[in-house]
Amino acid sequence: SDTVVLSFSIDPAGTLVTASVTQASGSPALDQAALALLRRAAPRLKVLSHSEIPETHSIRIGSIIGAAA
């Protein structure tokens, strides 16, 4: 479907605790690239954490290949 959904948890310090594909795109390469993107963004995730306990979030990442301009 050219869209991958990731779930991830961050702790109160903003550290990425878990990351997983919850809805695969059908392309293992796209799924792995999305996970890699999330891991690279991890140092900037602190702004998402507003709690004293780890928070779980989901993000949908879609491919723009072939999208109409």
Tab-separated table of C-alpha atoms in Angstrom:
chain	number	residue	atom	x	y	z
A	1	SER	CA	0.000	0.000	0.000
A	2	ASP	CA	3.088	2.261	0.030
A	3	THR	CA	2.247	3.282	3.597
A	4	VAL	CA	3.857	1.955	6.759
A	5	VAL	CA	2.578	2.546	10.285
A	6	LEU	CA	5.100	2.607	13.109
A	7	SER	CA	4.472	2.477	16.836
A	8	PHE	CA	7.095	3.778	19.197
A	9	SER	CA	7.575	4.598	22.862
A	10	ILE	CA	9.680	7.362	24.319
A	11	ASP	CA	10.653	7.781	27.945
A	12	PRO	CA	10.423	11.042	29.921
A	13	ALA	CA	13.947	11.994	28.814
A	14	GLY	CA	12.866	11.689	25.191
A	15	THR	CA	14.817	8.490	24.529
A	16	LEU	CA	13.368	6.081	21.998
A	17	VAL	CA	12.536	2.941	23.988
A	18	THR	CA	10.748	0.794	21.396
A	19	ALA	CA	9.990	1.044	17.691
A	20	SER	CA	8.108	-1.422	15.536
A	21	VAL	CA	6.135	-1.736	12.321
A	22	THR	CA	2.460	-2.166	13.207
A	23	GLN	CA	1.203	-2.076	9.614
A	24	ALA	CA	3.609	-3.148	6.906
A	25	SER	CA	3.638	-1.431	3.541
A	26	GLY	CA	4.235	-4.590	1.560
A	27	SER	CA	7.758	-3.387	0.826
A	28	PRO	CA	10.352	-4.575	3.354
A	29	ALA	CA	12.722	-1.873	2.093
A	30	LEU	CA	10.168	0.895	2.797
A	31	ASP	CA	9.366	-0.556	6.222
A	32	GLN	CA	13.053	-0.675	7.183
A	33	ALA	CA	13.651	2.833	5.805
A	34	ALA	CA	10.776	4.168	7.916
A	35	LEU	CA	12.214	2.536	11.050
A	36	ALA	CA	15.639	3.963	10.226
A	37	LEU	CA	14.098	7.426	9.796
A	38	LEU	CA	12.441	7.170	13.201
A	39	ARG	CA	15.696	6.078	14.836
A	40	ARG	CA	17.572	8.995	13.235
A	41	ALA	CA	14.901	11.395	14.507
A	42	ALA	CA	15.059	9.920	18.024
A	43	PRO	CA	17.299	12.646	19.508
A	44	ARG	CA	14.617	15.190	18.568
A	45	LEU	CA	11.703	13.235	20.068
A	46	LYS	CA	12.099	14.805	23.503
A	47	VAL	CA	9.598	17.490	22.550
A	48	LEU	CA	6.916	14.771	22.252
A	49	SER	CA	7.361	13.532	25.810
A	50	HIS	CA	5.237	15.372	28.386
A	51	SER	CA	4.739	12.578	30.895
A	52	GLU	CA	6.595	10.979	33.764
A	53	ILE	CA	6.043	7.527	32.224
A	54	PRO	CA	6.940	6.240	28.750
A	55	GLU	CA	4.458	7.339	26.102
A	56	THR	CA	3.460	5.311	23.061
A	57	HIS	CA	2.806	7.003	19.727
A	58	SER	CA	1.956	5.879	16.202
A	59	ILE	CA	2.992	7.485	12.954
A	60	ARG	CA	1.908	6.752	9.381
A	61	ILE	CA	4.554	7.223	6.717
A	62	GLY	CA	3.520	7.083	3.078
A	63	SER	CA	5.491	6.943	-0.109
A	64	ILE	CA	5.210	9.905	-2.445
A	65	ILE	CA	6.424	7.894	-5.416
A	66	GLY	CA	3.864	8.198	-8.161
A	67	ALA	CA	1.811	10.787	-6.257
A	68	ALA	CA	0.119	13.452	-8.352
A	69	ALA	CA	1.721	16.856	-8.075
